Coordinates of C-alpha atoms in Angstrom, one line a residue:
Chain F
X1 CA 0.0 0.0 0.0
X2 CA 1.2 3.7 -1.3
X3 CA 2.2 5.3 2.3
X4 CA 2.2 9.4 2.4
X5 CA 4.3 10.3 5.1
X6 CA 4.7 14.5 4.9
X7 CA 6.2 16.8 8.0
X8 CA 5.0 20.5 8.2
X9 CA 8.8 21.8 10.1
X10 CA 10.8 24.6 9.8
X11 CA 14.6 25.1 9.6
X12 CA 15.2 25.5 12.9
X13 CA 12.5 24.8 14.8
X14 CA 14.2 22.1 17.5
X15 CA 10.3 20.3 18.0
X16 CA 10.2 19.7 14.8
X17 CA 13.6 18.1 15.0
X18 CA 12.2 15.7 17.1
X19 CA 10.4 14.3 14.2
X20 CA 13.0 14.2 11.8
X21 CA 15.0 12.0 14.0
X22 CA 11.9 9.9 15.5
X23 CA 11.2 9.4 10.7
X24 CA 15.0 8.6 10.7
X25 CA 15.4 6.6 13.2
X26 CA 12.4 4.3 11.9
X27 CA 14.1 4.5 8.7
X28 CA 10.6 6.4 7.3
X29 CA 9.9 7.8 4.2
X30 CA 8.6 11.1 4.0
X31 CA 8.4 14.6 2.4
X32 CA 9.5 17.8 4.5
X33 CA 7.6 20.8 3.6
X34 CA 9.2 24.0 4.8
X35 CA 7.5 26.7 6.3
X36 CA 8.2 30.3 6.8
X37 CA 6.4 31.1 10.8
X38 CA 6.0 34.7 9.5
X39 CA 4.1 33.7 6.6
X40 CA 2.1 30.6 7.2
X41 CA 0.5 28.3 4.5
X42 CA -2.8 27.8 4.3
X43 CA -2.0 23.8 4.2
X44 CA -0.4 24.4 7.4
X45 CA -3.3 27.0 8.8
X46 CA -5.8 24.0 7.9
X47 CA -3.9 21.1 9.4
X48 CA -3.2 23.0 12.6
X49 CA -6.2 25.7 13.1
X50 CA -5.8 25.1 17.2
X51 CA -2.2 26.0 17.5
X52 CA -1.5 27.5 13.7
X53 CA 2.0 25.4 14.8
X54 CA 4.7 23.1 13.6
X55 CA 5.4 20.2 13.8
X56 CA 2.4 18.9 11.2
X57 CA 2.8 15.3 10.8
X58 CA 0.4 14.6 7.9
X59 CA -0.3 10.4 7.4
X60 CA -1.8 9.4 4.5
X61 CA -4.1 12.7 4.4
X62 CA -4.6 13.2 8.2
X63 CA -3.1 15.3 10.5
X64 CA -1.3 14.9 14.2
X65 CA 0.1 17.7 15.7
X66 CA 2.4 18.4 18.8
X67 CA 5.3 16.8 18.9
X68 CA 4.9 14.5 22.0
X69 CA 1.7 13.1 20.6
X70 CA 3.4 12.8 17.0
X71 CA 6.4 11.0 18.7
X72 CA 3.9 8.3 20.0
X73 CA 1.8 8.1 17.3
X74 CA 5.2 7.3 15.0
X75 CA 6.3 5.2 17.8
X76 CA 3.0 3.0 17.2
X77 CA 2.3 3.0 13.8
X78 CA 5.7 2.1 12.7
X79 CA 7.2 -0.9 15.3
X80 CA 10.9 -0.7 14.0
X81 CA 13.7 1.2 16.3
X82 CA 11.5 1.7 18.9
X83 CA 11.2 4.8 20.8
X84 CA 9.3 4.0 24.1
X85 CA 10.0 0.9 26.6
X86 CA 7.9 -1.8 26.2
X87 CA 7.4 -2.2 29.9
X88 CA 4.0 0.1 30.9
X89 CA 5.7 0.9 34.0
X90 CA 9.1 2.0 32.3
X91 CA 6.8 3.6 29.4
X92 CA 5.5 6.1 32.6
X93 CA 8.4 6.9 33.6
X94 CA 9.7 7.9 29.9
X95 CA 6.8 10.1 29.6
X96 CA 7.3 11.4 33.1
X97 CA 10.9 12.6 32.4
X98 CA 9.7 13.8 28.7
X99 CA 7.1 16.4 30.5
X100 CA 9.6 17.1 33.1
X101 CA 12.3 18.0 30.6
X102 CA 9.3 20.0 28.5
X103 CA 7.5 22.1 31.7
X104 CA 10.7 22.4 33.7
X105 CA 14.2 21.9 32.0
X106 CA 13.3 23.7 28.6
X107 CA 11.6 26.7 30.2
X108 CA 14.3 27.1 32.9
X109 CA 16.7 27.3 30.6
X110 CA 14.9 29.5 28.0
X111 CA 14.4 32.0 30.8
X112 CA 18.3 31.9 31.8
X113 CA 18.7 32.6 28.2
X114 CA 16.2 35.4 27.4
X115 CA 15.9 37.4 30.6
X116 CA 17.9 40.0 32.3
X117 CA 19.1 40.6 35.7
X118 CA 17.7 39.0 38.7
X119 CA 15.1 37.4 36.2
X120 CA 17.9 35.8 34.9
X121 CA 19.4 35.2 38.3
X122 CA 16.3 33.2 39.5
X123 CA 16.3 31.3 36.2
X124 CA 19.7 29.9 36.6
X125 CA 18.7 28.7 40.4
X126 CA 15.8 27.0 38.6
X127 CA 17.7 25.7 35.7
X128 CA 20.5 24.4 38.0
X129 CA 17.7 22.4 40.1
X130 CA 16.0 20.7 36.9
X131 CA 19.7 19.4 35.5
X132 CA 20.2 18.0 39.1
X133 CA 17.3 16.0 38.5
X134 CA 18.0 14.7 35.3
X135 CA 21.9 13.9 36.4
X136 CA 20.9 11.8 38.8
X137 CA 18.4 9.9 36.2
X138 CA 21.4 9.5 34.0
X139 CA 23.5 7.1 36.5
X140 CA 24.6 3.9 35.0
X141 CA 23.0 5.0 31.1
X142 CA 24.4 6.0 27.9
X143 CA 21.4 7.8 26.8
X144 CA 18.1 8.4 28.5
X145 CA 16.6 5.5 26.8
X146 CA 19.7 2.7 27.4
X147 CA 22.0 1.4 25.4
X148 CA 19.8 3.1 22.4
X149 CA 18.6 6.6 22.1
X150 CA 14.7 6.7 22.8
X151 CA 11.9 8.6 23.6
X152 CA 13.2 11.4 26.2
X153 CA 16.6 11.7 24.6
X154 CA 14.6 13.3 21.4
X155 CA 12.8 15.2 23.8
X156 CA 15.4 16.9 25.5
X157 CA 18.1 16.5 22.4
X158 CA 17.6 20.2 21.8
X159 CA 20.2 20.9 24.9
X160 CA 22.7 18.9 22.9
X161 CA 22.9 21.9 20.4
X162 CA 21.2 25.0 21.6
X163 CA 22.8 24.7 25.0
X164 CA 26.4 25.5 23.6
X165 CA 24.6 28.2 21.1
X166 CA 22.8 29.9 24.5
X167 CA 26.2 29.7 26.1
X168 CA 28.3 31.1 23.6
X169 CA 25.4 34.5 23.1
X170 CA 25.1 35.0 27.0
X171 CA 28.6 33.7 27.9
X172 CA 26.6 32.0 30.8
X173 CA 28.0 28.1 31.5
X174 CA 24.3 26.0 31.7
X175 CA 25.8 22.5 31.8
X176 CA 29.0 23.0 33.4
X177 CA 31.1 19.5 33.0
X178 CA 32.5 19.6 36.1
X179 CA 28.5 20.2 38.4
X180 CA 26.4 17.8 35.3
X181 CA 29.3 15.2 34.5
X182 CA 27.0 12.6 33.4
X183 CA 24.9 15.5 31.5
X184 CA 27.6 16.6 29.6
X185 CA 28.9 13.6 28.5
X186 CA 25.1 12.7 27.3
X187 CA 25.5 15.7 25.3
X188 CA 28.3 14.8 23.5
X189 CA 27.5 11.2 22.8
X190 CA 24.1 12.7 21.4
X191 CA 25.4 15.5 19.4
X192 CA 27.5 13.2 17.7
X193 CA 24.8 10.1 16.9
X194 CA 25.0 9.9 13.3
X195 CA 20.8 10.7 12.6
X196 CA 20.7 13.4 15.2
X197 CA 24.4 14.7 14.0
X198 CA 23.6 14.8 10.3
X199 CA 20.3 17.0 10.6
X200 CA 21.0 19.9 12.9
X201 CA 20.5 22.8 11.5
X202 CA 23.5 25.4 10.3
X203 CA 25.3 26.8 13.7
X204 CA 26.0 30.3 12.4
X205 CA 22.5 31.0 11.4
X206 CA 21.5 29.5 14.6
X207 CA 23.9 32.3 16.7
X208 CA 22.4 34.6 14.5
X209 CA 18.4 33.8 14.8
X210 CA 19.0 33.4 18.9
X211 CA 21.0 36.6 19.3
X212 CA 18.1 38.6 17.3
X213 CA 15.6 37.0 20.1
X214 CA 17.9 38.2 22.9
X215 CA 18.6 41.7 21.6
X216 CA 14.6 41.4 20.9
X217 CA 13.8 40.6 24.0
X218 CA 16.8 43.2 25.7
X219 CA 14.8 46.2 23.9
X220 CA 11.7 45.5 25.0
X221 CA 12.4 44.9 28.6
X222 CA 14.0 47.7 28.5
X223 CA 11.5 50.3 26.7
X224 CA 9.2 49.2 29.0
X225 CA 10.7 49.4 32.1
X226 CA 10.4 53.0 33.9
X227 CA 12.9 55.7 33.3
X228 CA 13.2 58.6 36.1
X229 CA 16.7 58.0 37.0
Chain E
X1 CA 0.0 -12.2 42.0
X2 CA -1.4 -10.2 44.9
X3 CA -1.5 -6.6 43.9
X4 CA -1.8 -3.7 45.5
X5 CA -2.7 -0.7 44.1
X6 CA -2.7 2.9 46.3
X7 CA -3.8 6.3 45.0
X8 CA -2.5 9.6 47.3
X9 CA -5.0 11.8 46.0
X10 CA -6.4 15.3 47.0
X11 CA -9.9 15.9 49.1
X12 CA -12.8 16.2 47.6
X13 CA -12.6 19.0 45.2
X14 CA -9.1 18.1 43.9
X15 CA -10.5 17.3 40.4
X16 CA -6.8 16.0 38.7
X17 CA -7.3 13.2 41.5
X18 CA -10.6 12.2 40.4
X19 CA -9.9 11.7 37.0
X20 CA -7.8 8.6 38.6
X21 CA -10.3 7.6 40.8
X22 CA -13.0 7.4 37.9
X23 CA -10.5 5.5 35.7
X24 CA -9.7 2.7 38.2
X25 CA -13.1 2.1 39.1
X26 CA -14.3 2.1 35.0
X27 CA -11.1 -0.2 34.8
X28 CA -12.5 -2.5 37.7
X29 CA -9.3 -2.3 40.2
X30 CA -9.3 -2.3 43.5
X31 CA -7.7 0.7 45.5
X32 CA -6.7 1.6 48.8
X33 CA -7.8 5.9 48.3
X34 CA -5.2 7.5 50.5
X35 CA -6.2 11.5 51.0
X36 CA -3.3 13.7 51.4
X37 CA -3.7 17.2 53.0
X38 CA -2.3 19.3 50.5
X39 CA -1.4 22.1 53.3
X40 CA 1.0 19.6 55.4
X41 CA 2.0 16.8 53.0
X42 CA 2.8 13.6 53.9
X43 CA 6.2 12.0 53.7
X44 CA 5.4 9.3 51.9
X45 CA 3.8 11.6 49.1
X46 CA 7.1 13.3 49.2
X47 CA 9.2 10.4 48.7
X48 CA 6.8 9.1 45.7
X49 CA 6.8 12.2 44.0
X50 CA 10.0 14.0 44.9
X51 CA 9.9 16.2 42.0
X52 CA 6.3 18.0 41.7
X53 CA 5.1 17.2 45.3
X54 CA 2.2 17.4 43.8
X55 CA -1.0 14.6 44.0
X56 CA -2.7 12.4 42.3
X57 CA 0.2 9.7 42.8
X58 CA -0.7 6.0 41.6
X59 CA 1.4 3.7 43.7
X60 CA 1.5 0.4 41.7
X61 CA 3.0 -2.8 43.5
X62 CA 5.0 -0.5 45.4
X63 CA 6.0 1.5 42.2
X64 CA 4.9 5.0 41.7
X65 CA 3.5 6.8 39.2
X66 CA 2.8 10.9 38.7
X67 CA 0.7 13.2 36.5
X68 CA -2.6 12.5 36.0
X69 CA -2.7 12.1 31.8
X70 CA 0.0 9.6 31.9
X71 CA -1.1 7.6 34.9
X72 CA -4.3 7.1 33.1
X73 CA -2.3 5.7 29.9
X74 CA -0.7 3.5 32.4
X75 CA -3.6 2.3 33.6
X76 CA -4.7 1.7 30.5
X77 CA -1.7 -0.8 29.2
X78 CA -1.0 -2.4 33.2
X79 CA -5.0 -3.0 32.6
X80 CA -6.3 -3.7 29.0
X81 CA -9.4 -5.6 29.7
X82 CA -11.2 -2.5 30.0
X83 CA -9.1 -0.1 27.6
X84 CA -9.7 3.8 28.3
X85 CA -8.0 4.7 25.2
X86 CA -8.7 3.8 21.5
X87 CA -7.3 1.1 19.8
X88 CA -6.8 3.0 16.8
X89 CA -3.2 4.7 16.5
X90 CA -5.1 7.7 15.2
X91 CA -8.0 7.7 17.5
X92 CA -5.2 7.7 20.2
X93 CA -3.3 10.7 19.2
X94 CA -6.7 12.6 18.7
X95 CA -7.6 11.7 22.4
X96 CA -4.2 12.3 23.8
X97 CA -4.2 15.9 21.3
X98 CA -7.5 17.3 23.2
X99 CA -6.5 16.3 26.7
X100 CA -3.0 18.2 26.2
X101 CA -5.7 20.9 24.6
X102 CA -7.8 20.9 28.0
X103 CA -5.2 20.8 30.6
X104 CA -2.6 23.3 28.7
X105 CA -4.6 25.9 27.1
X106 CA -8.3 25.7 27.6
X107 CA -8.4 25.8 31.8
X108 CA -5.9 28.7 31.3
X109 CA -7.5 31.0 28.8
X110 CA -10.9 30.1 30.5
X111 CA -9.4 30.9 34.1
X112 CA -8.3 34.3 32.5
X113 CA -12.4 35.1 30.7
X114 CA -13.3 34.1 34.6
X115 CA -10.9 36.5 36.5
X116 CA -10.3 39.3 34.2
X117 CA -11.4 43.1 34.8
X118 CA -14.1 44.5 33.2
X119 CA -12.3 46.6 30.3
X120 CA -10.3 43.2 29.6
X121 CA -13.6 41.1 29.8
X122 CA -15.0 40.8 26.3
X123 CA -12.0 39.8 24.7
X124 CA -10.6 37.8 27.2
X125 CA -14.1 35.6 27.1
X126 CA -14.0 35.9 23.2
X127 CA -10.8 33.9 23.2
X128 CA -12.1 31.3 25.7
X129 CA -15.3 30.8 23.5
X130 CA -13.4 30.4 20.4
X131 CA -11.3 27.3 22.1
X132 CA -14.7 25.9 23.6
X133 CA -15.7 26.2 20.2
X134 CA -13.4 23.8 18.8
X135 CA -13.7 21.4 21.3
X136 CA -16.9 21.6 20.8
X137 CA -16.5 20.7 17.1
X138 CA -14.4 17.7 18.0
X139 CA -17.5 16.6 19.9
X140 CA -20.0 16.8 17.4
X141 CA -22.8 15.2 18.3
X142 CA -21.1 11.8 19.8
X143 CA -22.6 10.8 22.7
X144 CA -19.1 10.6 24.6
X145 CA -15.8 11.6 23.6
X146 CA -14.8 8.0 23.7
X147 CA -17.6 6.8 21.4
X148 CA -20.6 5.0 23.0
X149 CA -18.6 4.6 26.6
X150 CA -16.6 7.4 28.9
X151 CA -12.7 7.0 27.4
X152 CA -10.1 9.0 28.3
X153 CA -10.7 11.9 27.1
X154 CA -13.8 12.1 28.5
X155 CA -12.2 11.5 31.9
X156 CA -9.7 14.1 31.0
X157 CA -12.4 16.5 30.1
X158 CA -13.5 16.6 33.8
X159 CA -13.1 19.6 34.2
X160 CA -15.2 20.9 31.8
X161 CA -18.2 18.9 33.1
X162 CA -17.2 20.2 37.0
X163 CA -14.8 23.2 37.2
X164 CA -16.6 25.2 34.5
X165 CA -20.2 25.3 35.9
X166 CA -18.9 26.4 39.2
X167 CA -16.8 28.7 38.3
X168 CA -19.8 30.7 36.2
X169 CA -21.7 30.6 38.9
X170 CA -18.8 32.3 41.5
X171 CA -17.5 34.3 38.8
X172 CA -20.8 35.1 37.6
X173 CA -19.5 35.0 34.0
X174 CA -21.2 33.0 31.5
X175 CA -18.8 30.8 29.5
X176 CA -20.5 27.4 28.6
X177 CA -23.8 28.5 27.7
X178 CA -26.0 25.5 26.1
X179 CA -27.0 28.1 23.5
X180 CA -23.4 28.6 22.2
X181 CA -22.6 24.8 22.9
X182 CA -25.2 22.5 22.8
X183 CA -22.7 19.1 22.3
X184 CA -21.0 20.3 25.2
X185 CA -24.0 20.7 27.4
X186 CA -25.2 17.8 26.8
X187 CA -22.0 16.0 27.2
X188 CA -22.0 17.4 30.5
X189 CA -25.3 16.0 31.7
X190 CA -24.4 12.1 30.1
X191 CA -20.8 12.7 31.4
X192 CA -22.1 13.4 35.3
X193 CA -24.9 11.0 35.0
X194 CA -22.9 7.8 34.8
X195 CA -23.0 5.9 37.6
X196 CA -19.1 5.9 38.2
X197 CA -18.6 9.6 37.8
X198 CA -21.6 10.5 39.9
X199 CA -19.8 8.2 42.8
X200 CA -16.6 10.4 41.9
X201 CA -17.4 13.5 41.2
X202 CA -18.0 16.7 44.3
X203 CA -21.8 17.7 44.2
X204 CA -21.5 21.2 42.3
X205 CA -23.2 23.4 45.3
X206 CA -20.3 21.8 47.6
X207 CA -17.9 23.1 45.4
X208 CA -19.2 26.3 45.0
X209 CA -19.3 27.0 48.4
X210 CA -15.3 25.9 48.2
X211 CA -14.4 27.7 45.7
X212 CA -16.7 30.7 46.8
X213 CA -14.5 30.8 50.4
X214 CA -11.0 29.9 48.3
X215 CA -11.5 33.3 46.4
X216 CA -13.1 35.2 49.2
X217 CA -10.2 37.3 49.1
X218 CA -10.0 37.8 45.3
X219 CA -13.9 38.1 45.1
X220 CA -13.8 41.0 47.8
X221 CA -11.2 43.0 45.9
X222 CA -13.6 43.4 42.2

């Protein structure tokens, strides 16, 4: 039987990512349609009209959207490589750490990135308290799934490239080797994972899309914060 | 296998805790309901969920689980005689799509029509209708979410069938109105009519008068 397989993503987008590596992975054929997020399709406007967001996973005609739910959709309809435990227990716990690194990690850290001052300040102290969490999950693991990259290391593989891109724009150390050993070394080993290593997206346009957002972000915060000194 | 099964939960009104209660009673398992005062929380909650502190926490065989959308998948896979979710792969992300829907931006946007100040009122209600709306669409004119029987999502969609009625009637803002969304409404009635969920659910002039003395402060100050 003919099988469509298309993802809505765009170049940089690191939830869409997810789903390039989840396709790869699986070995999964499929077309990637490019958007631009300042000028939406109508394809994507009509396959999304909740969220107007990517990822767009369209199968065979129909839709699924957000990457977790795409990621276990994938991880069901195609049994190859799979990306969740079998065990239901173990499955739990994957999807525990997945929402954890989602709700907690990936905001923290976004927040040590974007904001200013003592903002930032509390951000760290928050950041620093998630990655404690998820050090101590690491012990005695490769990767967050085993001896295999799985379900929460595509969740949280965005560190493994935008942390060093945060870093380098804010010259602020997020995963310090010497605090997150175990961390750090994840990190590397996932950066470097042929699937995951052959699809991230170009560096210097990366530095150059995140600094925009900070210096975005810098000017705002600072035209609207009161000036009677 | 003996099994034991434990769920720390909230009191009465902590709705995220009866979404488990209803799905291991629809599932047929027997549970030992522990309540946790959420103002001096037990040690044993602490220890089983270290990293939120928070309840509902499934305790399985001595193994626990948190956060009430995936302890109900896991009770649907420890448990598959009486499935909660669909078969379907499809089906499945639908359901696990609207839940993520209610519980990240429908409570919030909903909670913000209920609260806001006058001159931000309108719009702020606008937006909430317009995501009732497509829930409402997703609905259509099914008699549950899951089909012919309560699923998941319908258990997920608790709080529409409890914390939206008594919210309009402290707020005094209208929201889910059965002219604007008639699947809905009537969802609501079927959804608090079945025996399980009536067993589970707080009587709605209990939780008004809870929620009523929760915002006293709040309500005093518009």
């Amino acid at each position: 039987m003919g099988e469509e397989v298309k993802l809505f993503r765009s170049w940089s987008s690191p939830f869409a990512l997810r789903i390039v590596w989840a396709l790869e992975i699986k070995g999964i054929e499929y077309e990637a349609v490019f958007e631009d997020l300042s000028n939406k399709s109508p394809l994507l406007l009509q396959y999304n009209p909740v969220h107007k967001k990517i990822p767009i996973l369209v199968h065979n005609g129909r839709p699924i959207v957000e990457s977790f739910v795409i990621l276990e959709y994938i991880d069901e309809t195609w049994k190859q490589a799979p990306l969740l435990p079998e065990d239901p227990y173990e499955r739990a716990m994957a999807r525990f750490w997945a929402k954890f690194c989602e709700d907690k990690v990936l905001i923290s850290i976004w927040s040590a990135f974007i904001k200013q001052g003592k903002e930032q300040e509390e951000a760290m102290v928050a950041a620093t308290e998630n990655l404690k969490f998820l050090e101590k999950e690491m012990k005695g693991k490769k990767f967050f799934g085993g001896e295999r990259i799985g379900y929460v290391d595509l969740t949280l593989g965005w560190l493994a490239n935008l942390g060093s891109i945060f870093e380098e724009i804010v010259g602020l150390k997020i995963v310090d080797e010497e605090k997150f050993p175990l961390l750090y070394s994840w990190m590397q080993d996932f950066a470097e994972a042929p699937i995951i290593r052959d699809n991230w997206p170009p560096r210097d346009k990366m530095i150059v899309k995140f600094q925009a957002l900070l210096d975005a972000a810098i000017a705002s915060s600072s035209s609207s914060s009161s000036s009677s000194k | 296998m003996a099994e034991e099964v434990k769920l720390f939960g909230g009191m009465w009104a902590s709705l995220y805790s009866r979404r488990i209660e209803i799905a291991l009673k629809m599932t047929g398992v027997q549970f030992e309901f522990i309540e946790e005062d959420l103002q001096n929380k037990s040690p044993l909650l602490l220890q089983y969920n270290s990293i939120h502190k928070k309840v509902p926490v499934l305790l399985h065989n001595g193994m626990p689980i948190a956060e009430s959308l995936i302890i109900l998948e896991y009770i649907n896979e420890t448990w598959p005689d009486n499935p909660i979710l669909p078969r379907d792969p499809y089906d499945r992300a639908m359901a696990r799509f609207w839940a993520r829907f209610i519980d990240e931006k429908l409570i919030w946007v909903s909670w913000d029509a209920y609260r806001s100040k006058e001159e931000d009122q309108g719009k702020a209600i606008e937006e909430a209708c317009k995501q009732l709306k497509a829930l409402e669409n997703e609905l259509k004119e099914k008699e549950f979410f899951g089909g012919d029987t309560v699923g998941y999502l319908d258990i997920a969609a608790i709080m529409v069938a409890s914390w939206f009625g008594v919210m309009q009637e402290v707020m005094k803002v209208e929201l889910l109105t059965e002219e604007n969304f008639p699947n809905l409404c009537q969802w609501v009635e079927k959804f608090v009519d079945c025996p399980i969920v009536k067993e589970c659910l707080p009587h709605k002039e209990k939780m008004v008068e809870f929620i009523r003395v929760l915002l006293k402060d709040f309500l005093a100050s518009r």
